[in-house]
CSV table of C-alpha atoms in Angstrom, one decimal:
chain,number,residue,atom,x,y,z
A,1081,UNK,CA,34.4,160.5,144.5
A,1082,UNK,CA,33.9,162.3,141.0
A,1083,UNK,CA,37.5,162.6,140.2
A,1084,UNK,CA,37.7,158.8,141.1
A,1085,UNK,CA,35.1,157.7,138.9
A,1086,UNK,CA,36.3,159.7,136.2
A,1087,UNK,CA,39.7,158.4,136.6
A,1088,UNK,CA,38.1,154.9,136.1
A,1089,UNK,CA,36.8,156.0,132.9
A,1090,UNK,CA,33.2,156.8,133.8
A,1091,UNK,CA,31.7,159.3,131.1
A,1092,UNK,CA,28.4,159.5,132.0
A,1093,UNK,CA,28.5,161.5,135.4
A,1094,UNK,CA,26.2,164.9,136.3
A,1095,UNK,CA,26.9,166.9,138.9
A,1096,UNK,CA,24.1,168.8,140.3
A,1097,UNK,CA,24.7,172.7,142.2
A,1098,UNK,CA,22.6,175.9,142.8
A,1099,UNK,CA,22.4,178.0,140.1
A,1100,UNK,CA,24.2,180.5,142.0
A,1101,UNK,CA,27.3,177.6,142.0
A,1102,UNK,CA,27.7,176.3,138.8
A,1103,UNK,CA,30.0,178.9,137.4
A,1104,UNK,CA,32.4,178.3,140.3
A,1105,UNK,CA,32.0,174.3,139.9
A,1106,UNK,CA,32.7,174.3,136.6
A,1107,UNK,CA,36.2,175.8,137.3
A,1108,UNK,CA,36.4,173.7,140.3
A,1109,UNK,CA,35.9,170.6,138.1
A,1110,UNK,CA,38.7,172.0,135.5
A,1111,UNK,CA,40.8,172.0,138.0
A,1112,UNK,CA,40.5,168.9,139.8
A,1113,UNK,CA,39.9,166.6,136.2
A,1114,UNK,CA,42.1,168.3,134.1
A,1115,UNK,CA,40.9,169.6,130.4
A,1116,UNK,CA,41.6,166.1,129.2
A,1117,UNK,CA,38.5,165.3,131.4
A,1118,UNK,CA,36.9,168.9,132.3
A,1119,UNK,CA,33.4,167.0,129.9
A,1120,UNK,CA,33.2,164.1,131.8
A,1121,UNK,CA,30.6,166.1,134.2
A,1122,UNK,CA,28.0,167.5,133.3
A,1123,UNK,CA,27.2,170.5,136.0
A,1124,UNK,CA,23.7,171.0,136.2
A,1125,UNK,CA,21.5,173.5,138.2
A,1126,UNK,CA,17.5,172.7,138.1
A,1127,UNK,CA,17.2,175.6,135.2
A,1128,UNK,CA,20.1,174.5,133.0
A,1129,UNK,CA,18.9,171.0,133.4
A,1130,UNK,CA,15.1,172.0,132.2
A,1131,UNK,CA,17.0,173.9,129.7
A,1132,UNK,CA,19.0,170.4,128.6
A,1133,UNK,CA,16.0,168.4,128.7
A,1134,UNK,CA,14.2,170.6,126.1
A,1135,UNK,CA,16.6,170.9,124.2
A,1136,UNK,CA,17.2,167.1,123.6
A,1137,UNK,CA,13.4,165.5,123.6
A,1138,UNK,CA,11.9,168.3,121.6
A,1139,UNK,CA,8.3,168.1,124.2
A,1140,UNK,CA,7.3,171.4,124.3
A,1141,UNK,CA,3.4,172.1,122.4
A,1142,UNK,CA,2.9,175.6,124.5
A,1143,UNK,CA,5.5,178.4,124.3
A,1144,UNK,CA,7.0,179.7,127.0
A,1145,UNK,CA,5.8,183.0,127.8
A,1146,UNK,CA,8.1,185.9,127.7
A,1147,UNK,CA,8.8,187.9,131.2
A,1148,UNK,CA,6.9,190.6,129.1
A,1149,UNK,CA,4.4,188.6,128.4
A,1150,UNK,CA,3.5,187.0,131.6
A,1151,UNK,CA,3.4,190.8,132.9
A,1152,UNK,CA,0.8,192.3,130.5
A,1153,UNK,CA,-1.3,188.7,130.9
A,1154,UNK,CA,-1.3,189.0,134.7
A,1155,UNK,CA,-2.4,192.3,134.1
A,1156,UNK,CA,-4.9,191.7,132.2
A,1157,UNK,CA,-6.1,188.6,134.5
A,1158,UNK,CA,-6.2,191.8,137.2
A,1159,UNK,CA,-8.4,193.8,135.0
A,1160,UNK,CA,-11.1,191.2,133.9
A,1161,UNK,CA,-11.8,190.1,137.6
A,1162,UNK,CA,-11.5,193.3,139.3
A,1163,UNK,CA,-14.9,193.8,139.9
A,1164,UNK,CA,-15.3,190.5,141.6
A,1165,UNK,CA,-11.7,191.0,144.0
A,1166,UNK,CA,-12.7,191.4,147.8
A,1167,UNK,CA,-9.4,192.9,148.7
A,1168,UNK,CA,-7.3,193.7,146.2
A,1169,UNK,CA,-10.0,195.4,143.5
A,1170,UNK,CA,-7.8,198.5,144.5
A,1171,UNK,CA,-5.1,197.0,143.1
A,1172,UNK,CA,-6.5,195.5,139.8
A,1173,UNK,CA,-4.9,198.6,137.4
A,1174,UNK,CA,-1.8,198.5,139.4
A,1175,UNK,CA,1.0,197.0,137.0
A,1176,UNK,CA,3.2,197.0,140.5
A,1177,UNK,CA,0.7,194.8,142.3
A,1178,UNK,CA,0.8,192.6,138.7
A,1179,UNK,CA,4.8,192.0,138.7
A,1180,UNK,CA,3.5,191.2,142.8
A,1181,UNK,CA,1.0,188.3,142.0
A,1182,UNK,CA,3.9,187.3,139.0
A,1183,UNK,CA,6.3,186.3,142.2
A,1184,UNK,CA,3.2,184.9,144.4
A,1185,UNK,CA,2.4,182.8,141.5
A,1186,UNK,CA,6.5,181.5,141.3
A,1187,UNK,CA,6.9,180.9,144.6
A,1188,UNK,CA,2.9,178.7,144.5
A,1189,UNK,CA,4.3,176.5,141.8
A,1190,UNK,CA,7.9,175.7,143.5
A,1191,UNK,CA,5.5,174.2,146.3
A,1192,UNK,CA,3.1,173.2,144.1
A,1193,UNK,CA,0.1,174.9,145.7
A,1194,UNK,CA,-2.7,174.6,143.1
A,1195,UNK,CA,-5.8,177.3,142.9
A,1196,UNK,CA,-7.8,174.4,144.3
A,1197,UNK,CA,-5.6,174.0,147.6
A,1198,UNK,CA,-6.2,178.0,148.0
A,1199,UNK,CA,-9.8,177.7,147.7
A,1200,UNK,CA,-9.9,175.2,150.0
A,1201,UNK,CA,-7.8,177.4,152.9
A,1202,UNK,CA,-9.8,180.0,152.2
A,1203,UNK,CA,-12.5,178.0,153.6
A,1204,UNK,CA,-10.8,177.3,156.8
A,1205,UNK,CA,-9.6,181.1,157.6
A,1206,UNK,CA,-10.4,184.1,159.1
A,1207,UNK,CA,-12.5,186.4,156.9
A,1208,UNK,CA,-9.4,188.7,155.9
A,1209,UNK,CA,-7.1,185.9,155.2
A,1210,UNK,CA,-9.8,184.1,153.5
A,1211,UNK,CA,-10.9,186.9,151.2
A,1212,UNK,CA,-7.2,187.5,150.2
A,1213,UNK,CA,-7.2,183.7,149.6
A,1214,UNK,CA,-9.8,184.1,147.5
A,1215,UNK,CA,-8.7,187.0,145.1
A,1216,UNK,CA,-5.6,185.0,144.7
A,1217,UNK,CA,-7.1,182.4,143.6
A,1218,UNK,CA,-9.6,183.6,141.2
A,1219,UNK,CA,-6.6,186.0,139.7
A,1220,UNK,CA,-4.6,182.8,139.1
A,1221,UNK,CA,-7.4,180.8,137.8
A,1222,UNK,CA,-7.8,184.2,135.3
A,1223,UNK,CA,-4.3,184.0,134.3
A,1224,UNK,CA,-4.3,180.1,133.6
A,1225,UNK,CA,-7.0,180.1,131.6
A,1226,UNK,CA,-5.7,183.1,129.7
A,1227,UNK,CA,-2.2,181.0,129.1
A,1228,UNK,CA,-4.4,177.8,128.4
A,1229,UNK,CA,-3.4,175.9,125.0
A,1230,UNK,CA,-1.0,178.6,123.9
A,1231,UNK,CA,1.8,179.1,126.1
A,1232,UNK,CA,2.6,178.3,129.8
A,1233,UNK,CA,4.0,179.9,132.5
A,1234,UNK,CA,8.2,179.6,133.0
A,1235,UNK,CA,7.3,179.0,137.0
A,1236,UNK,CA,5.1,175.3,135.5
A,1237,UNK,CA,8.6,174.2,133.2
A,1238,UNK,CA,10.4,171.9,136.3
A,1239,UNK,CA,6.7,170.4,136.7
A,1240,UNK,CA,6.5,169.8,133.0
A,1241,UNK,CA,9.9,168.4,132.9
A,1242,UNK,CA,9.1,166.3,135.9
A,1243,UNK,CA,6.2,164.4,134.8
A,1244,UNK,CA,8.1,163.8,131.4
A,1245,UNK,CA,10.9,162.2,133.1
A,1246,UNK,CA,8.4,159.3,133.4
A,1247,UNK,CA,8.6,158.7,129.8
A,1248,UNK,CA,11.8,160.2,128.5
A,1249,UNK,CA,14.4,158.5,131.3
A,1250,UNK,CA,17.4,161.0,130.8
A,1251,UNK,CA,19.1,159.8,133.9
A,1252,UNK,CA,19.6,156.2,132.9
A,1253,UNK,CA,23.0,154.8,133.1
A,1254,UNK,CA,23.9,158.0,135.0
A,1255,UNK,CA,25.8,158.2,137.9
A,1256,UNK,CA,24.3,161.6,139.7
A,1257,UNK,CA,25.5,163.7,142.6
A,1258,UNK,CA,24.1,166.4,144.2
A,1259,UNK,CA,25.8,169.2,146.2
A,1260,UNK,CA,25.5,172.7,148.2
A,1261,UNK,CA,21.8,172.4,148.4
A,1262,UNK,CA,20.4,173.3,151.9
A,1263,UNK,CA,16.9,171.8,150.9
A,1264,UNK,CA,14.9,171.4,147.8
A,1265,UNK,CA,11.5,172.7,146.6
A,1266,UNK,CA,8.4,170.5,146.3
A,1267,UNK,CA,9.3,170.7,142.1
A,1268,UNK,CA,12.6,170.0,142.8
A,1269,UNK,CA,11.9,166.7,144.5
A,1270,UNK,CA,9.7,165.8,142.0
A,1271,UNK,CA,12.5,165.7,139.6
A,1272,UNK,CA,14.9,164.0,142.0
A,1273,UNK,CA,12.9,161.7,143.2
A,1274,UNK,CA,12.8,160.3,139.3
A,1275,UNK,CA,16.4,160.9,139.2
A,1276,UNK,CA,16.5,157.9,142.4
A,1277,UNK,CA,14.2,156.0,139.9
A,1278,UNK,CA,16.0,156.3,137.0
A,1279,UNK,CA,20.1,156.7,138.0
A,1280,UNK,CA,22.4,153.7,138.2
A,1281,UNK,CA,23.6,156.0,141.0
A,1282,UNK,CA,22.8,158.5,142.7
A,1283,UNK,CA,24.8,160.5,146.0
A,1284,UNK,CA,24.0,163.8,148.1
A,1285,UNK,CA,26.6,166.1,149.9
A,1286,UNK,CA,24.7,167.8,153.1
A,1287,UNK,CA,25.9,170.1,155.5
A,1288,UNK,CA,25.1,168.3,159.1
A,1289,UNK,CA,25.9,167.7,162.8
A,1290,UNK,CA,25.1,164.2,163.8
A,1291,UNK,CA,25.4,165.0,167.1
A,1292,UNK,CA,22.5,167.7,166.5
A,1293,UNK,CA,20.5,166.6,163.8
A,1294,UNK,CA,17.9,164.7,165.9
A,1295,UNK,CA,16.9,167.6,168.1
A,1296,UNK,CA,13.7,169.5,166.6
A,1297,UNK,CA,15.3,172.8,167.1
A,1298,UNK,CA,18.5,172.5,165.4
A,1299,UNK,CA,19.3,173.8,162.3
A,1300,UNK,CA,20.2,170.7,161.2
A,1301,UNK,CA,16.5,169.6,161.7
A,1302,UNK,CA,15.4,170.3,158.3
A,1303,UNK,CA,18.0,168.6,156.6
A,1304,UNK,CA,17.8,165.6,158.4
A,1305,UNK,CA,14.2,165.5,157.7
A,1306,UNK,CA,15.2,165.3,153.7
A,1307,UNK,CA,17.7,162.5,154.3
A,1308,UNK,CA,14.0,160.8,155.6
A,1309,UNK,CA,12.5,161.3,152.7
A,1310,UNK,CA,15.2,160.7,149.9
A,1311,UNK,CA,15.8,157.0,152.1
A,1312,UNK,CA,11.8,156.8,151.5
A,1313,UNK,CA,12.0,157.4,147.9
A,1314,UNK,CA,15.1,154.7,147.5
A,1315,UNK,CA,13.4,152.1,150.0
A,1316,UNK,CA,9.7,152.5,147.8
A,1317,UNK,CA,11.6,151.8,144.8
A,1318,UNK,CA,13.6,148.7,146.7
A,1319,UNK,CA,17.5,150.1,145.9
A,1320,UNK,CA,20.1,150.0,148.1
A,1321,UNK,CA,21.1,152.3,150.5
A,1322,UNK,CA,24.9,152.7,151.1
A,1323,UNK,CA,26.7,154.0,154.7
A,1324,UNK,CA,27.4,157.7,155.2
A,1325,UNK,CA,30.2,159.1,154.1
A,1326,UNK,CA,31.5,161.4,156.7
């Protein structure tokens, strides 16, 4: 389908892959357009489109904080509630344990799990899971404030990106496929679903049985359950939804 459009002289085409991929789909691309065409496509992964974005609308008011500097900050978040921590006062001097709550606090944002939500299912647990809730949350809320009106955290840059989208529309025009993904974070979606918005056209390549897909337990359950919600997205914003392609 991407070789065809190019071949009809389509120029504004992205191509989004893992990050993991794009090396390898760049040379795929080469070799299936030729090097007359090879920048037809624009191969994207999430972080090289953020990246992209950045670069071209010039948004940014924070920095982004360095690795180093998200390290000693956490740290320092660690330190200035220690004496309040339930569970992990222990911990609060640990620079181990920091680089720790540094990957919680990634993997919160791709979900886009707020300090909030945490405080609120501490309230609902058991009193160990609760009081871990807890710490977490105040030690986040420590390193927010801490990164507040100064810089920002790399883990908040797809968010940032997303709700910009809504006012810089870099997808317009663009005809946009998406392939190899097995699923996509709550960020991700964010960011795709104003890519539906915003595209002239927009396709998705998933792995999955037909035969299969229906059945809660099969491993095609998950995907078919993000087919749902990408039809969702195009039937809110009343666009057209074209047959499978097998």
């Amino acid at each position: 389908k991407v070789k065809a459009l190019v071949a009809n002289g389509e120029q504004n085409v992205v191509l989004f892959v893992p990050e993991q991929a794009s090396f390898e789909t760049e040379k795929e691309m080469l070799s299936v357009l030729g090097v007359e065409n090879q920048y037809s496509v624009d191969v994207l992964s999430f972080k090289r489109f953020c990246d992209r974005f950045y670069s071209v609308y010039k948004i940014e008011k924070e920095q982004c904080i360095s690795e180093i500097g998200r390290t000693v900050l956490m740290s320092a978040s660690l330190k200035a509630c220690g004496g309040t921590l339930e569970t992990f006062s222990r911990q609060s001097s640990d620079l181990n344990f920091a680089k720790t709550m540094i990957s919680v606090y990634e993997q919160m944002k791709n979900f886009e799990i707020t300090t909030d939500m945490l405080t609120d299912a501490a309230q609902k647990s058991d009193s160990i899971l609760g009081a871990k809730l807890r710490d977490i949350s105040t030690i986040f809320t420590q390193y927010e404030e801490k990164l507040k009106g100064e810089y920002y955290d790399p883990s908040d840059k797809l968010s940032r990106v997303a709700g910009s989208l809504n006012s810089n529309r870099f997808f317009e025009n663009k005809t946009v496929f998406f392939d190899s993904f097995k699923g996509f974070t709550e960020q991700q979606m964010r960011v795709v679903e104003r890519i539906i918005e915003q595209a002239k056209d927009v396709y998705f390549g998933f792995c999955l049985d037909k035969s299969r897909g229906n059945s809660a337990i099969s491993p095609f359950s998950n995907i078919k359950s993000l087919i749902d919600r990408l039809k969702k997205t195009a039937r809110e914003n009343r666009l057209e939804i074209a047959s499978d392609i097998s």
